[in-house]
């Protein structure tokens, strides 16, 4: 190991005593902080030097305590290298080492020029409550900086720093301030296009809401999926459903804050006031529904297959089965077992309805009217409404 040999103990004074330009910490002091054998710590430091993880430490020979004429070799590391070494020795004691360095740098602790091996140094006693408070406040700030460097933020950073201080020095900043818990930030609710449509007057079909979002420049359609634009991202949240498409890409769901309604136009550009809905449940031009015109009739779009509604936010029972790669019967068995849907009626004359629990995961959709029914609708059993379920239902499959 390429090291620089200093003479002892004169060099110690320039490196370790108060007033020096740079503090150094002996490997023996590092061992005492972690409660480890100094020879094991020394070997770890030598290994880290060979690996290039830390710089070559300064070496100093100091008189061995209680033995005349014998010297002990001390490896002297700066702050950064000592913390790096401690992370390799025992990461649980990194915080202790940071606190020790803080006390040394602030002058609250005296550097040990001749530290006895494997004996933890005693910190100077603080004589007044004010001095103790100042030390705890300074230590608290260093603890928060430490946990922030580990990637914590917000309330998690404050709570982690508080637990660290409580476990290591017996001081809890939150308890000292009478705050035993932190309030979680209030998060605004988010809504699907279907739910936004129900808030509008008059209520709008989710497909129409998506078109209005597009017209407002808040989203675009990419590969048959709606994606928020840069302008729309502050007004929505993109949630991971925990599932993947058949292609392997993760399934994402976009939900919007209610304030987005203030950004939507009242109508689509060039939208016809006589717009109607054809039997396929899609918006159609009046010429498509049989009006006389000299122009060549527009070819009608192909009807969707039965029980496939192609809603942006909901699956029919058939679509849910296709999405997860199972049969409709399997989907029905799972949902009945979970008491999310129930059969009403007799024989083939009945149909499935959402249970009280099921309304948490979906709605009833009438494909002939292209409209949704809520749980208080009087026409749930008499209409063609069928259960449709949101992305949250995927957690059961």
PDB file of N, CA and C in Angstrom, residues 76-153:
ATOM      1  N   UNK A  76      -4.765   7.428   9.286  1.00  0.00           N
ATOM      2  CA  UNK A  76      -5.530   8.658   9.443  1.00  0.00           C
ATOM      3  C   UNK A  76      -6.311   8.957   8.166  1.00  0.00           C
ATOM      4  N   UNK A  77      -7.650   9.069   8.291  1.00  0.00           N
ATOM      5  CA  UNK A  77      -8.533   9.296   7.143  1.00  0.00           C
ATOM      6  C   UNK A  77      -9.256  10.622   7.302  1.00  0.00           C
ATOM      7  N   UNK A  78      -9.576  11.238   6.157  1.00  0.00           N
ATOM      8  CA  UNK A  78     -10.396  12.449   6.218  1.00  0.00           C
ATOM      9  C   UNK A  78     -11.865  12.057   6.370  1.00  0.00           C
ATOM     10  N   UNK A  79     -12.723  13.045   6.419  1.00  0.00           N
ATOM     11  CA  UNK A  79     -14.145  12.811   6.703  1.00  0.00           C
ATOM     12  C   UNK A  79     -14.796  11.876   5.681  1.00  0.00           C
ATOM     13  N   UNK A  80     -14.630  12.194   4.390  1.00  0.00           N
ATOM     14  CA  UNK A  80     -15.296  11.418   3.346  1.00  0.00           C
ATOM     15  C   UNK A  80     -14.810   9.972   3.331  1.00  0.00           C
ATOM     16  N   UNK A  81     -13.493   9.783   3.393  1.00  0.00           N
ATOM     17  CA  UNK A  81     -12.956   8.424   3.333  1.00  0.00           C
ATOM     18  C   UNK A  81     -13.335   7.629   4.575  1.00  0.00           C
ATOM     19  N   UNK A  82     -13.424   8.297   5.722  1.00  0.00           N
ATOM     20  CA  UNK A  82     -13.798   7.573   6.936  1.00  0.00           C
ATOM     21  C   UNK A  82     -15.248   7.097   6.869  1.00  0.00           C
ATOM     22  N   UNK A  83     -16.129   7.924   6.292  1.00  0.00           N
ATOM     23  CA  UNK A  83     -17.533   7.518   6.141  1.00  0.00           C
ATOM     24  C   UNK A  83     -17.650   6.391   5.126  1.00  0.00           C
ATOM     25  N   UNK A  84     -16.864   6.474   4.038  1.00  0.00           N
ATOM     26  CA  UNK A  84     -16.862   5.389   3.044  1.00  0.00           C
ATOM     27  C   UNK A  84     -16.405   4.089   3.675  1.00  0.00           C
ATOM     28  N   UNK A  85     -15.353   4.172   4.497  1.00  0.00           N
ATOM     29  CA  UNK A  85     -14.860   2.977   5.184  1.00  0.00           C
ATOM     30  C   UNK A  85     -15.910   2.427   6.130  1.00  0.00           C
ATOM     31  N   UNK A  86     -16.584   3.308   6.877  1.00  0.00           N
ATOM     32  CA  UNK A  86     -17.602   2.847   7.820  1.00  0.00           C
ATOM     33  C   UNK A  86     -18.751   2.157   7.098  1.00  0.00           C
ATOM     34  N   UNK A  87     -19.120   2.652   5.906  1.00  0.00           N
ATOM     35  CA  UNK A  87     -20.192   2.014   5.136  1.00  0.00           C
ATOM     36  C   UNK A  87     -19.829   0.581   4.793  1.00  0.00           C
ATOM     37  N   UNK A  88     -18.530   0.321   4.569  1.00  0.00           N
ATOM     38  CA  UNK A  88     -18.080  -1.037   4.261  1.00  0.00           C
ATOM     39  C   UNK A  88     -17.945  -1.882   5.523  1.00  0.00           C
ATOM     40  N   UNK A  89     -17.583  -1.230   6.641  1.00  0.00           N
ATOM     41  CA  UNK A  89     -17.403  -1.957   7.908  1.00  0.00           C
ATOM     42  C   UNK A  89     -18.758  -2.341   8.500  1.00  0.00           C
ATOM     43  N   UNK A  90     -19.619  -1.367   8.683  1.00  0.00           N
ATOM     44  CA  UNK A  90     -20.971  -1.601   9.208  1.00  0.00           C
ATOM     45  C   UNK A  90     -21.789  -0.346   8.943  1.00  0.00           C
ATOM     46  N   UNK A  91     -22.641  -0.411   7.909  1.00  0.00           N
ATOM     47  CA  UNK A  91     -23.416   0.759   7.512  1.00  0.00           C
ATOM     48  C   UNK A  91     -24.337   1.285   8.590  1.00  0.00           C
ATOM     49  N   UNK A  92     -24.656   0.459   9.589  1.00  0.00           N
ATOM     50  CA  UNK A  92     -25.546   0.906  10.658  1.00  0.00           C
ATOM     51  C   UNK A  92     -24.928   2.012  11.502  1.00  0.00           C
ATOM     52  N   UNK A  93     -23.596   2.158  11.424  1.00  0.00           N
ATOM     53  CA  UNK A  93     -22.919   3.135  12.267  1.00  0.00           C
ATOM     54  C   UNK A  93     -22.469   4.375  11.500  1.00  0.00           C
ATOM     55  N   UNK A  94     -22.915   4.505  10.241  1.00  0.00           N
ATOM     56  CA  UNK A  94     -22.538   5.693   9.469  1.00  0.00           C
ATOM     57  C   UNK A  94     -23.063   6.965  10.134  1.00  0.00           C
ATOM     58  N   UNK A  95     -24.293   6.895  10.638  1.00  0.00           N
ATOM     59  CA  UNK A  95     -24.871   8.073  11.281  1.00  0.00           C
ATOM     60  C   UNK A  95     -24.065   8.459  12.517  1.00  0.00           C
ATOM     61  N   UNK A  96     -23.616   7.455  13.298  1.00  0.00           N
ATOM     62  CA  UNK A  96     -22.814   7.748  14.483  1.00  0.00           C
ATOM     63  C   UNK A  96     -21.516   8.455  14.098  1.00  0.00           C
ATOM     64  N   UNK A  97     -20.926   7.992  12.998  1.00  0.00           N
ATOM     65  CA  UNK A  97     -19.669   8.604  12.574  1.00  0.00           C
ATOM     66  C   UNK A  97     -19.895  10.034  12.108  1.00  0.00           C
ATOM     67  N   UNK A  98     -21.010  10.268  11.392  1.00  0.00           N
ATOM     68  CA  UNK A  98     -21.334  11.619  10.943  1.00  0.00           C
ATOM     69  C   UNK A  98     -21.519  12.540  12.150  1.00  0.00           C
ATOM     70  N   UNK A  99     -22.209  12.050  13.180  1.00  0.00           N
ATOM     71  CA  UNK A  99     -22.409  12.854  14.380  1.00  0.00           C
ATOM     72  C   UNK A  99     -21.080  13.131  15.077  1.00  0.00           C
ATOM     73  N   UNK A 100     -20.201  12.133  15.118  1.00  0.00           N
ATOM     74  CA  UNK A 100     -18.888  12.311  15.730  1.00  0.00           C
ATOM     75  C   UNK A 100     -18.101  13.386  14.983  1.00  0.00           C
ATOM     76  N   UNK A 101     -18.124  13.334  13.654  1.00  0.00           N
ATOM     77  CA  UNK A 101     -17.430  14.343  12.860  1.00  0.00           C
ATOM     78  C   UNK A 101     -18.026  15.734  13.110  1.00  0.00           C
ATOM     79  N   UNK A 102     -19.356  15.801  13.223  1.00  0.00           N
ATOM     80  CA  UNK A 102     -19.991  17.079  13.484  1.00  0.00           C
ATOM     81  C   UNK A 102     -19.526  17.689  14.793  1.00  0.00           C
ATOM     82  N   UNK A 103     -19.401  16.857  15.823  1.00  0.00           N
ATOM     83  CA  UNK A 103     -18.929  17.350  17.115  1.00  0.00           C
ATOM     84  C   UNK A 103     -17.469  17.780  17.050  1.00  0.00           C
ATOM     85  N   UNK A 104     -16.652  17.056  16.283  1.00  0.00           N
ATOM     86  CA  UNK A 104     -15.247  17.420  16.141  1.00  0.00           C
ATOM     87  C   UNK A 104     -15.103  18.749  15.401  1.00  0.00           C
ATOM     88  N   UNK A 105     -15.847  18.893  14.309  1.00  0.00           N
ATOM     89  CA  UNK A 105     -15.715  20.088  13.480  1.00  0.00           C
ATOM     90  C   UNK A 105     -16.272  21.335  14.174  1.00  0.00           C
ATOM     91  N   UNK A 106     -17.278  21.125  15.045  1.00  0.00           N
ATOM     92  CA  UNK A 106     -17.858  22.274  15.744  1.00  0.00           C
ATOM     93  C   UNK A 106     -17.112  22.611  17.022  1.00  0.00           C
ATOM     94  N   UNK A 107     -16.169  21.752  17.400  1.00  0.00           N
ATOM     95  CA  UNK A 107     -15.416  22.003  18.612  1.00  0.00           C
ATOM     96  C   UNK A 107     -16.078  21.486  19.873  1.00  0.00           C
ATOM     97  N   UNK A 108     -17.234  20.803  19.730  1.00  0.00           N
ATOM     98  CA  UNK A 108     -17.898  20.261  20.911  1.00  0.00           C
ATOM     99  C   UNK A 108     -17.203  19.006  21.434  1.00  0.00           C
ATOM    100  N   UNK A 109     -16.373  18.395  20.601  1.00  0.00           N
ATOM    101  CA  UNK A 109     -15.579  17.235  21.016  1.00  0.00           C
ATOM    102  C   UNK A 109     -14.114  17.526  20.711  1.00  0.00           C
ATOM    103  N   UNK A 110     -13.230  16.956  21.508  1.00  0.00           N
ATOM    104  CA  UNK A 110     -11.798  17.183  21.355  1.00  0.00           C
ATOM    105  C   UNK A 110     -11.186  16.016  20.594  1.00  0.00           C
ATOM    106  N   UNK A 111     -10.464  16.277  19.502  1.00  0.00           N
ATOM    107  CA  UNK A 111      -9.796  15.182  18.790  1.00  0.00           C
ATOM    108  C   UNK A 111      -8.840  14.455  19.724  1.00  0.00           C
ATOM    109  N   UNK A 112      -8.799  13.152  19.612  1.00  0.00           N
ATOM    110  CA  UNK A 112      -7.947  12.339  20.474  1.00  0.00           C
ATOM    111  C   UNK A 112      -6.614  12.124  19.812  1.00  0.00           C
ATOM    112  N   UNK A 113      -5.587  12.819  20.287  1.00  0.00           N
ATOM    113  CA  UNK A 113      -4.260  12.712  19.681  1.00  0.00           C
ATOM    114  C   UNK A 113      -3.600  11.382  19.998  1.00  0.00           C
ATOM    115  N   UNK A 114      -3.917  10.797  21.149  1.00  0.00           N
ATOM    116  CA  UNK A 114      -3.317   9.515  21.531  1.00  0.00           C
ATOM    117  C   UNK A 114      -4.413   8.615  22.060  1.00  0.00           C
ATOM    118  N   UNK A 115      -5.257   8.165  21.150  1.00  0.00           N
ATOM    119  CA  UNK A 115      -6.389   7.344  21.538  1.00  0.00           C
ATOM    120  C   UNK A 115      -5.944   5.929  21.858  1.00  0.00           C
ATOM    121  N   UNK A 116      -6.379   5.442  22.993  1.00  0.00           N
ATOM    122  CA  UNK A 116      -6.062   4.069  23.373  1.00  0.00           C
ATOM    123  C   UNK A 116      -6.879   3.119  22.510  1.00  0.00           C
ATOM    124  N   UNK A 117      -6.261   2.047  22.081  1.00  0.00           N
ATOM    125  CA  UNK A 117      -6.920   1.127  21.179  1.00  0.00           C
ATOM    126  C   UNK A 117      -8.162   0.517  21.813  1.00  0.00           C
ATOM    127  N   UNK A 118      -9.242   0.397  20.962  1.00  0.00           N
ATOM    128  CA  UNK A 118     -10.471  -0.292  21.338  1.00  0.00           C
ATOM    129  C   UNK A 118     -11.115   0.289  22.582  1.00  0.00           C
ATOM    130  N   UNK A 119     -10.933   1.593  22.815  1.00  0.00           N
ATOM    131  CA  UNK A 119     -11.617   2.277  23.908  1.00  0.00           C
ATOM    132  C   UNK A 119     -12.335   3.476  23.308  1.00  0.00           C
ATOM    133  N   UNK A 120     -13.637   3.530  23.460  1.00  0.00           N
ATOM    134  CA  UNK A 120     -14.412   4.605  22.872  1.00  0.00           C
ATOM    135  C   UNK A 120     -14.191   5.892  23.649  1.00  0.00           C
ATOM    136  N   UNK A 121     -13.850   6.991  22.976  1.00  0.00           N
ATOM    137  CA  UNK A 121     -13.575   8.243  23.681  1.00  0.00           C
ATOM    138  C   UNK A 121     -14.827   8.820  24.314  1.00  0.00           C
ATOM    139  N   UNK A 122     -14.658   9.522  25.395  1.00  0.00           N
ATOM    140  CA  UNK A 122     -15.768  10.168  26.065  1.00  0.00           C
ATOM    141  C   UNK A 122     -15.971  11.574  25.505  1.00  0.00           C
ATOM    142  N   UNK A 123     -17.219  11.909  25.278  1.00  0.00           N
ATOM    143  CA  UNK A 123     -17.538  13.248  24.805  1.00  0.00           C
ATOM    144  C   UNK A 123     -17.502  14.206  26.003  1.00  0.00           C
ATOM    145  N   UNK A 124     -17.121  15.441  25.777  1.00  0.00           N
ATOM    146  CA  UNK A 124     -17.127  16.403  26.874  1.00  0.00           C
ATOM    147  C   UNK A 124     -18.539  16.636  27.385  1.00  0.00           C
ATOM    148  N   UNK A 125     -18.696  16.784  28.672  1.00  0.00           N
ATOM    149  CA  UNK A 125     -20.000  17.002  29.260  1.00  0.00           C
ATOM    150  C   UNK A 125     -20.425  18.453  29.065  1.00  0.00           C
ATOM    151  N   UNK A 126     -21.710  18.625  28.737  1.00  0.00           N
ATOM    152  CA  UNK A 126     -22.242  19.966  28.534  1.00  0.00           C
ATOM    153  C   UNK A 126     -22.851  20.440  29.844  1.00  0.00           C
ATOM    154  N   UNK A 127     -22.514  21.648  30.203  1.00  0.00           N
ATOM    155  CA  UNK A 127     -22.838  22.117  31.546  1.00  0.00           C
ATOM    156  C   UNK A 127     -24.210  22.761  31.649  1.00  0.00           C
ATOM    157  N   UNK A 128     -24.761  23.300  30.572  1.00  0.00           N
ATOM    158  CA  UNK A 128     -26.019  24.032  30.666  1.00  0.00           C
ATOM    159  C   UNK A 128     -27.065  23.444  29.720  1.00  0.00           C
ATOM    160  N   UNK A 129     -28.352  23.588  30.058  1.00  0.00           N
ATOM    161  CA  UNK A 129     -29.420  23.125  29.158  1.00  0.00           C
ATOM    162  C   UNK A 129     -29.358  23.804  27.790  1.00  0.00           C
ATOM    163  N   UNK A 130     -28.950  25.092  27.785  1.00  0.00           N
ATOM    164  CA  UNK A 130     -28.860  25.804  26.513  1.00  0.00           C
ATOM    165  C   UNK A 130     -27.804  25.183  25.612  1.00  0.00           C
ATOM    166  N   UNK A 131     -26.659  24.831  26.192  1.00  0.00           N
ATOM    167  CA  UNK A 131     -25.608  24.204  25.401  1.00  0.00           C
ATOM    168  C   UNK A 131     -26.070  22.852  24.861  1.00  0.00           C
ATOM    169  N   UNK A 132     -26.796  22.086  25.697  1.00  0.00           N
ATOM    170  CA  UNK A 132     -27.330  20.798  25.254  1.00  0.00           C
ATOM    171  C   UNK A 132     -28.331  20.991  24.114  1.00  0.00           C
ATOM    172  N   UNK A 133     -29.203  22.006  24.249  1.00  0.00           N
ATOM    173  CA  UNK A 133     -30.185  22.273  23.199  1.00  0.00           C
ATOM    174  C   UNK A 133     -29.506  22.651  21.897  1.00  0.00           C
ATOM    175  N   UNK A 134     -28.508  23.510  21.964  1.00  0.00           N
ATOM    176  CA  UNK A 134     -27.807  23.923  20.755  1.00  0.00           C
ATOM    177  C   UNK A 134     -27.134  22.749  20.078  1.00  0.00           C
ATOM    178  N   UNK A 135     -26.537  21.852  20.889  1.00  0.00           N
ATOM    179  CA  UNK A 135     -25.892  20.684  20.304  1.00  0.00           C
ATOM    180  C   UNK A 135     -26.922  19.778  19.639  1.00  0.00           C
ATOM    181  N   UNK A 136     -28.088  19.558  20.310  1.00  0.00           N
ATOM    182  CA  UNK A 136     -29.121  18.693  19.744  1.00  0.00           C
ATOM    183  C   UNK A 136     -29.714  19.286  18.469  1.00  0.00           C
ATOM    184  N   UNK A 137     -29.867  20.610  18.436  1.00  0.00           N
ATOM    185  CA  UNK A 137     -30.403  21.251  17.233  1.00  0.00           C
ATOM    186  C   UNK A 137     -29.434  21.103  16.057  1.00  0.00           C
ATOM    187  N   UNK A 138     -28.146  21.320  16.330  1.00  0.00           N
ATOM    188  CA  UNK A 138     -27.147  21.180  15.269  1.00  0.00           C
ATOM    189  C   UNK A 138     -27.076  19.729  14.796  1.00  0.00           C
ATOM    190  N   UNK A 139     -27.163  18.792  15.732  1.00  0.00           N
ATOM    191  CA  UNK A 139     -27.122  17.374  15.382  1.00  0.00           C
ATOM    192  C   UNK A 139     -28.350  16.979  14.576  1.00  0.00           C
ATOM    193  N   UNK A 140     -29.503  17.556  14.917  1.00  0.00           N
ATOM    194  CA  UNK A 140     -30.733  17.259  14.182  1.00  0.00           C
ATOM    195  C   UNK A 140     -30.624  17.692  12.726  1.00  0.00           C
ATOM    196  N   UNK A 141     -30.051  18.873  12.488  1.00  0.00           N
ATOM    197  CA  UNK A 141     -29.888  19.345  11.114  1.00  0.00           C
ATOM    198  C   UNK A 141     -28.948  18.437  10.329  1.00  0.00           C
ATOM    199  N   UNK A 142     -27.892  17.961  10.994  1.00  0.00           N
ATOM    200  CA  UNK A 142     -26.964  17.053  10.307  1.00  0.00           C
ATOM    201  C   UNK A 142     -27.636  15.711  10.029  1.00  0.00           C
ATOM    202  N   UNK A 143     -28.482  15.263  10.952  1.00  0.00           N
ATOM    203  CA  UNK A 143     -29.186  13.996  10.729  1.00  0.00           C
ATOM    204  C   UNK A 143     -30.133  14.104   9.544  1.00  0.00           C
ATOM    205  N   UNK A 144     -30.819  15.249   9.411  1.00  0.00           N
ATOM    206  CA  UNK A 144     -31.719  15.430   8.271  1.00  0.00           C
ATOM    207  C   UNK A 144     -30.940  15.489   6.959  1.00  0.00           C
ATOM    208  N   UNK A 145     -29.781  16.124   6.988  1.00  0.00           N
ATOM    209  CA  UNK A 145     -28.951  16.162   5.782  1.00  0.00           C
ATOM    210  C   UNK A 145     -28.480  14.756   5.415  1.00  0.00           C
ATOM    211  N   UNK A 146     -28.206  13.951   6.437  1.00  0.00           N
ATOM    212  CA  UNK A 146     -27.743  12.577   6.194  1.00  0.00           C
ATOM    213  C   UNK A 146     -28.832  11.725   5.542  1.00  0.00           C
ATOM    214  N   UNK A 147     -30.061  11.764   6.113  1.00  0.00           N
ATOM    215  CA  UNK A 147     -31.132  10.931   5.552  1.00  0.00           C
ATOM    216  C   UNK A 147     -31.573  11.450   4.186  1.00  0.00           C
ATOM    217  N   UNK A 148     -31.443  12.773   3.967  1.00  0.00           N
ATOM    218  CA  UNK A 148     -31.767  13.312   2.645  1.00  0.00           C
ATOM    219  C   UNK A 148     -30.778  12.804   1.604  1.00  0.00           C
ATOM    220  N   UNK A 149     -29.499  12.660   2.001  1.00  0.00           N
ATOM    221  CA  UNK A 149     -28.489  12.126   1.081  1.00  0.00           C
ATOM    222  C   UNK A 149     -28.781  10.674   0.724  1.00  0.00           C
ATOM    223  N   UNK A 150     -29.539   9.981   1.582  1.00  0.00           N
ATOM    224  CA  UNK A 150     -29.907   8.594   1.311  1.00  0.00           C
ATOM    225  C   UNK A 150     -31.155   8.486   0.449  1.00  0.00           C
ATOM    226  N   UNK A 151     -31.747   9.644   0.086  1.00  0.00           N
ATOM    227  CA  UNK A 151     -32.884   9.625  -0.833  1.00  0.00           C
ATOM    228  C   UNK A 151     -34.232   9.881  -0.201  1.00  0.00           C
ATOM    229  N   UNK A 152     -34.283  10.157   1.119  1.00  0.00           N
ATOM    230  CA  UNK A 152     -35.562  10.425   1.763  1.00  0.00           C
ATOM    231  C   UNK A 152     -35.957  11.880   1.537  1.00  0.00           C
ATOM    232  N   UNK A 153     -37.273  12.146   1.550  1.00  0.00           N
ATOM    233  CA  UNK A 153     -37.755  13.508   1.357  1.00  0.00           C
ATOM    234  C   UNK A 153     -39.075  13.687   2.092  1.00  0.00           C
TER     235      UNK A 153
END
